Amino acid sequence: MKDTIIIIGSNGQIGTELAIALRKKFGVSNVITSDIREPQHRGSDEIFETINVLDKEGLKKLFVKHKPTQVYLLAAMLSAVGEQYPQKAWDLNMNGLLNVLDLCLELGIKKVFWPSSIAVFGPHSPKTAAPQYCTMDPNSIYGISKLAGERLCEYYHAKYGLDVRSIRYPGVISWKTAPGGGTTDYAIHIFFEALAKGSYACFLSADTALPMMYMDDAVRATLQLMDAPAENIRVRSSYNLGGISFTPAMIATEIKKILPNFEMSYIEGDPRQAIADTWPESIDDEYARKDWNWSLAFDLPKMAEDMINNLKNKQ
Ligand code: AKB
């Protein structure tokens, strides 16, 4: 049977690039993108639908119209913006997921992708090589909603047999689409400002190490997970994905190797520091490696070089 895919939240940082990759793999007309607003650019043969994931009736009509075999739900409020609007973040992140899971059951849609995050870890989780299973006490509303979402995914799989798959993304770094209000966004802004101004004032301290990943790896991981045979998927909550662990000081050093005049400074007292301080510095992804042959392609130098080359070409 041919696959038809709906991506919800396709205008965002990850959605934009997943849509490109999925259209390449499944064919342009078999991938329907959707978001609460129209995209800025759209190919003439691309199918786009405006949808609010909280409008369950509208979502049902969308699913009935296109009869997807797979749904990718990427609409979410991220960690930094979530702290400004905790109730809205909870509503979007939880009820959006519940709407999709329930409609997939009702309409017989078998396969769902939903992203979790390193934000599910908390102050009592191991700081380094955080394992798949450990203490998890997130204290941002985003992290709390992602952890609850993971439990729902596992529940819908165990109770109803829904083939839900998920990844705990680290901070994802990319140049095509701006990030949407996360704590790890500094690692993207730094490249834009290095090229535009030659300097960057970082809102995290020089030694705050966090797990990060280049978009090419994040997209490849998502497709690999979704392609894996169902019997290989041992984790039905969400897979740890390690990526690269680095600090603002380390990424600044890397950028200086390519742009020697680059200057980095640090701003104290930003609320995103408190969120970052509760997240692990690095993640252990042995389950992803064993279950669906995951391996990372971009290290820090390779990622920095690719980011700068692509951003220069874009200018
Ligand atoms: C954020 O910083 O909120 C996101 C994430 C790590 O999930 N990039």
PDB file of C-alpha atoms and ligand atoms in Angstrom:
ATOM      1  CA  MET A   1       0.000   0.000   0.000  1.00  0.00           C
ATOM      2  CA  LYS A   2       1.287   3.466  -0.836  1.00  0.00           C
ATOM      3  CA  ASP A   3       1.962   5.736   2.115  1.00  0.00           C
ATOM      4  CA  THR A   4       0.255   9.099   2.543  1.00  0.00           C
ATOM      5  CA  ILE A   5       1.737  11.356   5.179  1.00  0.00           C
ATOM      6  CA  ILE A   6       0.376  14.366   7.037  1.00  0.00           C
ATOM      7  CA  ILE A   7       2.794  16.645   8.873  1.00  0.00           C
ATOM      8  CA  ILE A   8       1.147  18.884  11.481  1.00  0.00           C
ATOM      9  CA  GLY A   9       3.237  21.924  12.407  1.00  0.00           C
ATOM     10  CA  SER A  10       5.156  21.786   9.140  1.00  0.00           C
ATOM     11  CA  ASN A  11       6.241  25.458   9.118  1.00  0.00           C
ATOM     12  CA  GLY A  12       8.519  25.057  12.147  1.00  0.00           C
ATOM     13  CA  GLN A  13      12.247  24.420  12.288  1.00  0.00           C
ATOM     14  CA  ILE A  14      12.074  20.609  12.160  1.00  0.00           C
ATOM     15  CA  GLY A  15       8.797  20.380  10.214  1.00  0.00           C
ATOM     16  CA  THR A  16      10.178  22.365   7.275  1.00  0.00           C
ATOM     17  CA  GLU A  17      13.123  20.050   6.789  1.00  0.00           C
ATOM     18  CA  LEU A  18      11.248  16.831   7.520  1.00  0.00           C
ATOM     19  CA  ALA A  19       8.730  17.822   4.837  1.00  0.00           C
ATOM     20  CA  ILE A  20      11.541  18.192   2.285  1.00  0.00           C
ATOM     21  CA  ALA A  21      13.000  14.793   3.211  1.00  0.00           C
ATOM     22  CA  LEU A  22       9.631  13.017   3.295  1.00  0.00           C
ATOM     23  CA  ARG A  23       8.601  14.494  -0.077  1.00  0.00           C
ATOM     24  CA  LYS A  24      11.868  13.259  -1.542  1.00  0.00           C
ATOM     25  CA  LYS A  25      11.223   9.781  -0.139  1.00  0.00           C
ATOM     26  CA  PHE A  26       7.468   9.359  -0.683  1.00  0.00           C
ATOM     27  CA  GLY A  27       6.729  11.779  -3.543  1.00  0.00           C
ATOM     28  CA  VAL A  28       5.500  15.382  -3.360  1.00  0.00           C
ATOM     29  CA  SER A  29       1.796  14.581  -3.713  1.00  0.00           C
ATOM     30  CA  ASN A  30       1.928  11.926  -0.967  1.00  0.00           C
ATOM     31  CA  VAL A  31       3.066  14.339   1.759  1.00  0.00           C
ATOM     32  CA  ILE A  32       0.515  16.874   2.995  1.00  0.00           C
ATOM     33  CA  THR A  33       1.911  19.690   5.096  1.00  0.00           C
ATOM     34  CA  SER A  34      -0.259  21.591   7.576  1.00  0.00           C
ATOM     35  CA  ASP A  35       0.159  24.363  10.087  1.00  0.00           C
ATOM     36  CA  ILE A  36      -1.848  27.061  11.849  1.00  0.00           C
ATOM     37  CA  ARG A  37      -0.510  29.621   9.315  1.00  0.00           C
ATOM     38  CA  GLU A  38       0.276  29.504   5.612  1.00  0.00           C
ATOM     39  CA  PRO A  39       3.957  28.833   4.836  1.00  0.00           C
ATOM     40  CA  GLN A  40       5.998  31.719   3.429  1.00  0.00           C
ATOM     41  CA  HIS A  41       7.036  29.693   0.387  1.00  0.00           C
ATOM     42  CA  ARG A  42       5.223  26.816  -1.226  1.00  0.00           C
ATOM     43  CA  GLY A  43       5.899  24.828  -4.404  1.00  0.00           C
ATOM     44  CA  SER A  44       2.967  24.821  -6.864  1.00  0.00           C
ATOM     45  CA  ASP A  45       2.557  21.023  -6.631  1.00  0.00           C
ATOM     46  CA  GLU A  46       2.802  20.886  -2.822  1.00  0.00           C
ATOM     47  CA  ILE A  47      -0.392  20.244  -0.846  1.00  0.00           C
ATOM     48  CA  PHE A  48      -0.808  22.437   2.246  1.00  0.00           C
ATOM     49  CA  GLU A  49      -3.778  22.688   4.633  1.00  0.00           C
ATOM     50  CA  THR A  50      -4.326  25.275   7.365  1.00  0.00           C
ATOM     51  CA  ILE A  51      -5.146  23.551  10.663  1.00  0.00           C
ATOM     52  CA  ASN A  52      -5.115  24.213  14.388  1.00  0.00           C
ATOM     53  CA  VAL A  53      -4.246  20.908  16.086  1.00  0.00           C
ATOM     54  CA  LEU A  54      -6.536  21.893  18.978  1.00  0.00           C
ATOM     55  CA  ASP A  55      -9.527  21.958  16.593  1.00  0.00           C
ATOM     56  CA  LYS A  56     -10.371  18.255  16.757  1.00  0.00           C
ATOM     57  CA  GLU A  57     -13.289  18.463  14.288  1.00  0.00           C
ATOM     58  CA  GLY A  58     -11.107  20.302  11.756  1.00  0.00           C
ATOM     59  CA  LEU A  59      -8.355  17.756  12.259  1.00  0.00           C
ATOM     60  CA  LYS A  60     -10.805  14.910  11.720  1.00  0.00           C
ATOM     61  CA  LYS A  61     -11.966  16.465   8.429  1.00  0.00           C
ATOM     62  CA  LEU A  62      -8.317  16.788   7.342  1.00  0.00           C
ATOM     63  CA  PHE A  63      -7.629  13.126   8.126  1.00  0.00           C
ATOM     64  CA  VAL A  64     -10.856  11.944   6.450  1.00  0.00           C
ATOM     65  CA  LYS A  65     -10.052  14.024   3.345  1.00  0.00           C
ATOM     66  CA  HIS A  66      -6.468  12.812   2.871  1.00  0.00           C
ATOM     67  CA  LYS A  67      -6.609   9.350   4.507  1.00  0.00           C
ATOM     68  CA  PRO A  68      -3.034   9.407   5.810  1.00  0.00           C
ATOM     69  CA  THR A  69      -1.216   6.188   6.689  1.00  0.00           C
ATOM     70  CA  GLN A  70       1.287   8.131   8.835  1.00  0.00           C
ATOM     71  CA  VAL A  71       0.973  11.329  10.884  1.00  0.00           C
ATOM     72  CA  TYR A  72       3.921  13.433  12.083  1.00  0.00           C
ATOM     73  CA  LEU A  73       2.838  15.797  14.863  1.00  0.00           C
ATOM     74  CA  LEU A  74       5.362  18.621  15.246  1.00  0.00           C
ATOM     75  CA  ALA A  75       3.169  21.466  16.541  1.00  0.00           C
ATOM     76  CA  ALA A  76       4.417  22.357  20.039  1.00  0.00           C
ATOM     77  CA  MET A  77       5.407  25.224  22.310  1.00  0.00           C
ATOM     78  CA  LEU A  78       9.105  24.973  23.244  1.00  0.00           C
ATOM     79  CA  SER A  79      10.849  25.445  26.589  1.00  0.00           C
ATOM     80  CA  ALA A  80      11.569  29.191  26.735  1.00  0.00           C
ATOM     81  CA  VAL A  81       8.238  30.412  25.329  1.00  0.00           C
ATOM     82  CA  GLY A  82       6.421  27.752  27.356  1.00  0.00           C
ATOM     83  CA  GLU A  83       7.614  29.402  30.593  1.00  0.00           C
ATOM     84  CA  GLN A  84       5.892  32.636  29.486  1.00  0.00           C
ATOM     85  CA  TYR A  85       2.600  30.871  28.696  1.00  0.00           C
ATOM     86  CA  PRO A  86       2.494  27.696  30.824  1.00  0.00           C
ATOM     87  CA  GLN A  87      -1.225  26.998  30.378  1.00  0.00           C
ATOM     88  CA  LYS A  88      -1.096  27.488  26.626  1.00  0.00           C
ATOM     89  CA  ALA A  89       2.007  25.288  26.435  1.00  0.00           C
ATOM     90  CA  TRP A  90       0.296  22.506  28.388  1.00  0.00           C
ATOM     91  CA  ASP A  91      -2.862  22.822  26.292  1.00  0.00           C
ATOM     92  CA  LEU A  92      -1.091  22.735  22.927  1.00  0.00           C
ATOM     93  CA  ASN A  93       1.470  20.087  23.840  1.00  0.00           C
ATOM     94  CA  MET A  94      -0.968  17.705  25.591  1.00  0.00           C
ATOM     95  CA  ASN A  95      -4.322  18.227  23.906  1.00  0.00           C
ATOM     96  CA  GLY A  96      -2.713  18.441  20.473  1.00  0.00           C
ATOM     97  CA  LEU A  97      -1.148  15.031  21.076  1.00  0.00           C
ATOM     98  CA  LEU A  98      -4.353  13.542  22.518  1.00  0.00           C
ATOM     99  CA  ASN A  99      -6.376  14.782  19.523  1.00  0.00           C
ATOM    100  CA  VAL A 100      -3.963  13.103  17.117  1.00  0.00           C
ATOM    101  CA  LEU A 101      -3.715   9.831  19.058  1.00  0.00           C
ATOM    102  CA  ASP A 102      -7.505   9.551  19.474  1.00  0.00           C
ATOM    103  CA  LEU A 103      -8.265  10.368  15.835  1.00  0.00           C
ATOM    104  CA  CYS A 104      -5.657   7.881  14.638  1.00  0.00           C
ATOM    105  CA  LEU A 105      -7.409   5.177  16.670  1.00  0.00           C
ATOM    106  CA  GLU A 106     -10.862   6.263  15.499  1.00  0.00           C
ATOM    107  CA  LEU A 107      -9.906   6.396  11.814  1.00  0.00           C
ATOM    108  CA  GLY A 108      -7.544   3.413  11.734  1.00  0.00           C
ATOM    109  CA  ILE A 109      -4.380   5.438  11.027  1.00  0.00           C
ATOM    110  CA  LYS A 110      -1.645   3.077  12.119  1.00  0.00           C
ATOM    111  CA  LYS A 111       1.600   5.042  12.437  1.00  0.00           C
ATOM    112  CA  VAL A 112       2.440   8.261  14.307  1.00  0.00           C
ATOM    113  CA  PHE A 113       5.641  10.221  14.925  1.00  0.00           C
ATOM    114  CA  TRP A 114       5.773  12.602  17.859  1.00  0.00           C
ATOM    115  CA  PRO A 115       8.899  14.420  19.070  1.00  0.00           C
ATOM    116  CA  SER A 116       9.973  14.452  22.688  1.00  0.00           C
ATOM    117  CA  SER A 117      13.036  16.287  23.998  1.00  0.00           C
ATOM    118  CA  ILE A 118      16.000  16.241  26.362  1.00  0.00           C
ATOM    119  CA  ALA A 119      13.732  18.528  28.435  1.00  0.00           C
ATOM    120  CA  VAL A 120      12.174  15.376  29.964  1.00  0.00           C
ATOM    121  CA  PHE A 121      15.247  15.135  32.202  1.00  0.00           C
ATOM    122  CA  GLY A 122      15.447  17.218  35.343  1.00  0.00           C
ATOM    123  CA  PRO A 123      17.691  18.310  38.208  1.00  0.00           C
ATOM    124  CA  HIS A 124      17.927  14.779  39.663  1.00  0.00           C
ATOM    125  CA  SER A 125      18.631  13.034  36.356  1.00  0.00           C
ATOM    126  CA  PRO A 126      22.267  12.042  35.712  1.00  0.00           C
ATOM    127  CA  LYS A 127      24.174  15.038  34.321  1.00  0.00           C
ATOM    128  CA  THR A 128      26.387  13.108  31.933  1.00  0.00           C
ATOM    129  CA  ALA A 129      25.482  10.249  29.588  1.00  0.00           C
ATOM    130  CA  ALA A 130      21.880  10.416  30.845  1.00  0.00           C
ATOM    131  CA  PRO A 131      20.542   6.904  30.193  1.00  0.00           C
ATOM    132  CA  GLN A 132      17.256   5.890  28.573  1.00  0.00           C
ATOM    133  CA  TYR A 133      15.777   4.927  31.944  1.00  0.00           C
ATOM    134  CA  CYS A 134      16.607   7.024  35.023  1.00  0.00           C
ATOM    135  CA  THR A 135      15.112   9.559  37.430  1.00  0.00           C
ATOM    136  CA  MET A 136      13.133  12.101  35.433  1.00  0.00           C
ATOM    137  CA  ASP A 137      11.842  15.165  37.248  1.00  0.00           C
ATOM    138  CA  PRO A 138      11.540  17.933  34.625  1.00  0.00           C
ATOM    139  CA  ASN A 139      10.596  21.308  36.054  1.00  0.00           C
ATOM    140  CA  SER A 140       9.829  23.341  32.931  1.00  0.00           C
ATOM    141  CA  ILE A 141       6.244  23.140  31.666  1.00  0.00           C
ATOM    142  CA  TYR A 142       7.640  22.041  28.302  1.00  0.00           C
ATOM    143  CA  GLY A 143       9.588  19.187  29.923  1.00  0.00           C
ATOM    144  CA  ILE A 144       6.589  18.181  32.039  1.00  0.00           C
ATOM    145  CA  SER A 145       4.329  18.104  28.969  1.00  0.00           C
ATOM    146  CA  LYS A 146       6.899  16.106  26.995  1.00  0.00           C
ATOM    147  CA  LEU A 147       7.296  13.533  29.771  1.00  0.00           C
ATOM    148  CA  ALA A 148       3.506  13.184  30.102  1.00  0.00           C
ATOM    149  CA  GLY A 149       3.309  12.892  26.296  1.00  0.00           C
ATOM    150  CA  GLU A 150       5.856  10.070  26.349  1.00  0.00           C
ATOM    151  CA  ARG A 151       3.727   8.183  28.875  1.00  0.00           C
ATOM    152  CA  LEU A 152       0.674   8.675  26.629  1.00  0.00           C
ATOM    153  CA  CYS A 153       2.549   7.359  23.583  1.00  0.00           C
ATOM    154  CA  GLU A 154       3.606   4.232  25.465  1.00  0.00           C
ATOM    155  CA  TYR A 155       0.056   3.803  26.809  1.00  0.00           C
ATOM    156  CA  TYR A 156      -1.591   4.095  23.371  1.00  0.00           C
ATOM    157  CA  HIS A 157       0.851   1.538  22.016  1.00  0.00           C
ATOM    158  CA  ALA A 158       0.396  -0.929  24.896  1.00  0.00           C
ATOM    159  CA  LYS A 159      -3.372  -0.570  25.209  1.00  0.00           C
ATOM    160  CA  TYR A 160      -4.470  -0.015  21.600  1.00  0.00           C
ATOM    161  CA  GLY A 161      -1.543  -1.237  19.496  1.00  0.00           C
ATOM    162  CA  LEU A 162      -0.979   2.185  17.893  1.00  0.00           C
ATOM    163  CA  ASP A 163       2.461   2.285  16.245  1.00  0.00           C
ATOM    164  CA  VAL A 164       3.653   5.523  17.878  1.00  0.00           C
ATOM    165  CA  ARG A 165       7.368   6.284  17.610  1.00  0.00           C
ATOM    166  CA  SER A 166       9.315   9.095  19.200  1.00  0.00           C
ATOM    167  CA  ILE A 167      12.749  10.654  19.670  1.00  0.00           C
ATOM    168  CA  ARG A 168      14.018  12.816  22.515  1.00  0.00           C
ATOM    169  CA  TYR A 169      15.629  15.454  20.322  1.00  0.00           C
ATOM    170  CA  PRO A 170      18.603  17.364  21.668  1.00  0.00           C
ATOM    171  CA  GLY A 171      18.904  21.032  20.579  1.00  0.00           C
ATOM    172  CA  VAL A 172      18.638  20.885  16.786  1.00  0.00           C
ATOM    173  CA  ILE A 173      20.870  23.232  14.785  1.00  0.00           C
ATOM    174  CA  SER A 174      19.916  24.338  11.291  1.00  0.00           C
ATOM    175  CA  TRP A 175      20.077  27.241   8.839  1.00  0.00           C
ATOM    176  CA  LYS A 176      16.899  26.957   6.691  1.00  0.00           C
ATOM    177  CA  THR A 177      14.227  27.917   9.236  1.00  0.00           C
ATOM    178  CA  ALA A 178      14.556  29.911  12.466  1.00  0.00           C
ATOM    179  CA  PRO A 179      14.066  28.038  15.754  1.00  0.00           C
ATOM    180  CA  GLY A 180      10.883  28.669  17.705  1.00  0.00           C
ATOM    181  CA  GLY A 181      11.638  29.778  21.259  1.00  0.00           C
ATOM    182  CA  GLY A 182      13.823  27.106  22.838  1.00  0.00           C
ATOM    183  CA  THR A 183      16.670  27.166  25.359  1.00  0.00           C
ATOM    184  CA  THR A 184      19.119  25.704  22.837  1.00  0.00           C
ATOM    185  CA  ASP A 185      18.395  28.442  20.252  1.00  0.00           C
ATOM    186  CA  TYR A 186      21.652  30.247  21.090  1.00  0.00           C
ATOM    187  CA  ALA A 187      23.539  27.594  19.098  1.00  0.00           C
ATOM    188  CA  ILE A 188      21.692  28.747  15.960  1.00  0.00           C
ATOM    189  CA  HIS A 189      21.605  32.513  16.640  1.00  0.00           C
ATOM    190  CA  ILE A 190      25.376  32.461  17.116  1.00  0.00           C
ATOM    191  CA  PHE A 191      25.947  31.472  13.462  1.00  0.00           C
ATOM    192  CA  PHE A 192      23.539  34.067  12.053  1.00  0.00           C
ATOM    193  CA  GLU A 193      25.088  36.851  14.139  1.00  0.00           C
ATOM    194  CA  ALA A 194      28.669  35.718  13.559  1.00  0.00           C
ATOM    195  CA  LEU A 195      28.103  36.278   9.851  1.00  0.00           C
ATOM    196  CA  ALA A 196      25.888  39.371  10.127  1.00  0.00           C
ATOM    197  CA  LYS A 197      27.739  41.256  12.908  1.00  0.00           C
ATOM    198  CA  GLY A 198      30.948  39.376  13.693  1.00  0.00           C
ATOM    199  CA  SER A 199      29.898  38.992  17.330  1.00  0.00           C
ATOM    200  CA  TYR A 200      27.305  37.331  19.557  1.00  0.00           C
ATOM    201  CA  ALA A 201      26.043  38.013  23.106  1.00  0.00           C
ATOM    202  CA  CYS A 202      25.122  34.588  24.466  1.00  0.00           C
ATOM    203  CA  PHE A 203      22.250  34.155  26.952  1.00  0.00           C
ATOM    204  CA  LEU A 204      23.804  30.990  28.433  1.00  0.00           C
ATOM    205  CA  SER A 205      27.056  30.960  30.403  1.00  0.00           C
ATOM    206  CA  ALA A 206      30.322  29.956  28.708  1.00  0.00           C
ATOM    207  CA  ASP A 207      30.445  26.540  30.410  1.00  0.00           C
ATOM    208  CA  THR A 208      26.823  25.376  29.984  1.00  0.00           C
ATOM    209  CA  ALA A 209      27.178  22.066  28.135  1.00  0.00           C
ATOM    210  CA  LEU A 210      24.055  20.731  26.387  1.00  0.00           C
ATOM    211  CA  PRO A 211      23.360  17.919  23.925  1.00  0.00           C
ATOM    212  CA  MET A 212      22.914  19.248  20.366  1.00  0.00           C
ATOM    213  CA  MET A 213      22.562  17.814  16.872  1.00  0.00           C
ATOM    214  CA  TYR A 214      22.791  19.048  13.298  1.00  0.00           C
ATOM    215  CA  MET A 215      19.466  19.012  11.417  1.00  0.00           C
ATOM    216  CA  ASP A 216      20.748  16.552   8.787  1.00  0.00           C
ATOM    217  CA  ASP A 217      21.349  14.013  11.541  1.00  0.00           C
ATOM    218  CA  ALA A 218      18.015  14.765  13.254  1.00  0.00           C
ATOM    219  CA  VAL A 219      16.057  14.253  10.017  1.00  0.00           C
ATOM    220  CA  ARG A 220      18.000  11.101   9.139  1.00  0.00           C
ATOM    221  CA  ALA A 221      17.352   9.703  12.643  1.00  0.00           C
ATOM    222  CA  THR A 222      13.620  10.375  12.301  1.00  0.00           C
ATOM    223  CA  LEU A 223      13.363   8.606   8.945  1.00  0.00           C
ATOM    224  CA  GLN A 224      15.482   5.708  10.226  1.00  0.00           C
ATOM    225  CA  LEU A 225      13.269   5.258  13.294  1.00  0.00           C
ATOM    226  CA  MET A 226      10.080   5.406  11.214  1.00  0.00           C
ATOM    227  CA  ASP A 227      11.487   2.843   8.733  1.00  0.00           C
ATOM    228  CA  ALA A 228      12.600   0.328  11.375  1.00  0.00           C
ATOM    229  CA  PRO A 229      10.574  -2.898  11.649  1.00  0.00           C
ATOM    230  CA  ALA A 230       8.005  -2.603  14.461  1.00  0.00           C
ATOM    231  CA  GLU A 231       9.464  -5.624  16.274  1.00  0.00           C
ATOM    232  CA  ASN A 232      12.796  -3.783  16.670  1.00  0.00           C
ATOM    233  CA  ILE A 233      11.191  -0.852  18.511  1.00  0.00           C
ATOM    234  CA  ARG A 234      11.743  -1.667  22.174  1.00  0.00           C
ATOM    235  CA  VAL A 235      11.159   1.879  23.413  1.00  0.00           C
ATOM    236  CA  ARG A 236       7.582   3.075  22.987  1.00  0.00           C
ATOM    237  CA  SER A 237       7.921   6.184  25.143  1.00  0.00           C
ATOM    238  CA  SER A 238      10.728   8.022  23.312  1.00  0.00           C
ATOM    239  CA  TYR A 239      14.293   7.185  22.272  1.00  0.00           C
ATOM    240  CA  ASN A 240      17.294   9.031  23.692  1.00  0.00           C
ATOM    241  CA  LEU A 241      19.366  10.572  20.893  1.00  0.00           C
ATOM    242  CA  GLY A 242      22.803  11.707  21.973  1.00  0.00           C
ATOM    243  CA  GLY A 243      24.219  14.052  19.369  1.00  0.00           C
ATOM    244  CA  ILE A 244      27.161  16.297  20.228  1.00  0.00           C
ATOM    245  CA  SER A 245      27.709  17.817  23.647  1.00  0.00           C
ATOM    246  CA  PHE A 246      29.284  21.287  23.686  1.00  0.00           C
ATOM    247  CA  THR A 247      29.330  24.578  25.605  1.00  0.00           C
ATOM    248  CA  PRO A 248      28.929  28.136  24.238  1.00  0.00           C
ATOM    249  CA  ALA A 249      32.688  28.590  24.717  1.00  0.00           C
ATOM    250  CA  MET A 250      33.419  25.500  22.623  1.00  0.00           C
ATOM    251  CA  ILE A 251      31.168  26.538  19.736  1.00  0.00           C
ATOM    252  CA  ALA A 252      32.663  30.063  19.820  1.00  0.00           C
ATOM    253  CA  THR A 253      36.157  28.545  19.497  1.00  0.00           C
ATOM    254  CA  GLU A 254      35.004  26.483  16.532  1.00  0.00           C
ATOM    255  CA  ILE A 255      33.475  29.512  14.804  1.00  0.00           C
ATOM    256  CA  LYS A 256      36.683  31.509  15.413  1.00  0.00           C
ATOM    257  CA  LYS A 257      38.630  28.873  13.480  1.00  0.00           C
ATOM    258  CA  ILE A 258      36.548  29.763  10.404  1.00  0.00           C
ATOM    259  CA  LEU A 259      35.846  33.455  11.179  1.00  0.00           C
ATOM    260  CA  PRO A 260      38.952  34.584  13.140  1.00  0.00           C
ATOM    261  CA  ASN A 261      37.531  38.025  14.044  1.00  0.00           C
ATOM    262  CA  PHE A 262      34.428  36.580  15.726  1.00  0.00           C
ATOM    263  CA  GLU A 263      33.843  37.929  19.283  1.00  0.00           C
ATOM    264  CA  MET A 264      31.710  36.223  21.929  1.00  0.00           C
ATOM    265  CA  SER A 265      30.278  37.873  25.056  1.00  0.00           C
ATOM    266  CA  TYR A 266      27.884  36.605  27.718  1.00  0.00           C
ATOM    267  CA  ILE A 267      24.702  38.083  29.241  1.00  0.00           C
ATOM    268  CA  GLU A 268      23.964  37.113  32.840  1.00  0.00           C
ATOM    269  CA  GLY A 269      20.540  36.583  34.377  1.00  0.00           C
ATOM    270  CA  ASP A 270      18.622  35.244  31.392  1.00  0.00           C
ATOM    271  CA  PRO A 271      15.753  32.924  32.495  1.00  0.00           C
ATOM    272  CA  ARG A 272      16.841  30.296  29.937  1.00  0.00           C
ATOM    273  CA  GLN A 273      19.958  29.627  32.035  1.00  0.00           C
ATOM    274  CA  ALA A 274      17.796  28.139  34.818  1.00  0.00           C
ATOM    275  CA  ILE A 275      16.159  25.775  32.319  1.00  0.00           C
ATOM    276  CA  ALA A 276      19.494  24.712  30.815  1.00  0.00           C
ATOM    277  CA  ASP A 277      20.922  24.046  34.285  1.00  0.00           C
ATOM    278  CA  THR A 278      18.376  21.273  34.858  1.00  0.00           C
ATOM    279  CA  TRP A 279      19.115  19.448  31.585  1.00  0.00           C
ATOM    280  CA  PRO A 280      21.863  16.835  31.109  1.00  0.00           C
ATOM    281  CA  GLU A 281      25.138  17.753  29.444  1.00  0.00           C
ATOM    282  CA  SER A 282      25.178  14.573  27.398  1.00  0.00           C
ATOM    283  CA  ILE A 283      22.887  11.669  26.561  1.00  0.00           C
ATOM    284  CA  ASP A 284      23.432   7.937  26.156  1.00  0.00           C
ATOM    285  CA  ASP A 285      21.644   6.626  23.061  1.00  0.00           C
ATOM    286  CA  GLU A 286      22.561   2.933  23.150  1.00  0.00           C
ATOM    287  CA  TYR A 287      18.930   1.847  22.566  1.00  0.00           C
ATOM    288  CA  ALA A 288      18.716   3.855  19.330  1.00  0.00           C
ATOM    289  CA  ARG A 289      22.059   2.443  18.183  1.00  0.00           C
ATOM    290  CA  LYS A 290      21.026  -1.148  18.925  1.00  0.00           C
ATOM    291  CA  ASP A 291      17.372  -1.010  17.814  1.00  0.00           C
ATOM    292  CA  TRP A 292      17.611   0.959  14.573  1.00  0.00           C
ATOM    293  CA  ASN A 293      21.356   1.238  13.878  1.00  0.00           C
ATOM    294  CA  TRP A 294      21.661   4.883  14.817  1.00  0.00           C
ATOM    295  CA  SER A 295      25.020   6.622  14.349  1.00  0.00           C
ATOM    296  CA  LEU A 296      25.910  10.303  14.225  1.00  0.00           C
ATOM    297  CA  ALA A 297      27.450  11.865  11.095  1.00  0.00           C
ATOM    298  CA  PHE A 298      28.124  15.502  12.146  1.00  0.00           C
ATOM    299  CA  ASP A 299      30.573  16.382  14.913  1.00  0.00           C
ATOM    300  CA  LEU A 300      31.070  19.987  16.073  1.00  0.00           C
ATOM    301  CA  PRO A 301      33.723  21.059  13.485  1.00  0.00           C
ATOM    302  CA  LYS A 302      31.828  19.477  10.570  1.00  0.00           C
ATOM    303  CA  MET A 303      28.559  21.052  11.691  1.00  0.00           C
ATOM    304  CA  ALA A 304      30.104  24.530  12.149  1.00  0.00           C
ATOM    305  CA  GLU A 305      31.681  24.401   8.700  1.00  0.00           C
ATOM    306  CA  ASP A 306      28.449  23.265   7.034  1.00  0.00           C
ATOM    307  CA  MET A 307      26.359  25.907   8.864  1.00  0.00           C
ATOM    308  CA  ILE A 308      28.694  28.722   7.841  1.00  0.00           C
ATOM    309  CA  ASN A 309      28.961  27.559   4.210  1.00  0.00           C
ATOM    310  CA  ASN A 310      25.204  27.264   3.863  1.00  0.00           C
ATOM    311  CA  LEU A 311      24.504  30.603   5.529  1.00  0.00           C
ATOM    312  CA  LYS A 312      27.085  32.336   3.315  1.00  0.00           C
ATOM    313  CA  ASN A 313      25.434  30.852   0.210  1.00  0.00           C
ATOM    314  CA  LYS A 314      22.032  31.970   1.463  1.00  0.00           C
ATOM    315  CA  GLN A 315      23.118  35.627   1.838  1.00  0.00           C
TER     316      GLN A 315
HETATM  317  C1  AKB B   1      14.270  23.711  23.459  1.00  0.00           C
HETATM  318  O1  AKB B   1      15.354  24.263  23.703  1.00  0.00           O
HETATM  319  O2  AKB B   1      13.219  23.964  24.066  1.00  0.00           O
HETATM  320  C2  AKB B   1      14.236  22.655  22.380  1.00  0.00           C
HETATM  321  C3  AKB B   1      14.453  21.300  22.950  1.00  0.00           C
HETATM  322  C4  AKB B   1      15.768  20.909  23.466  1.00  0.00           C
HETATM  323  O3  AKB B   1      13.536  20.517  22.991  1.00  0.00           O
HETATM  324  N1  AKB B   1      15.208  22.939  21.380  1.00  0.00           N
END
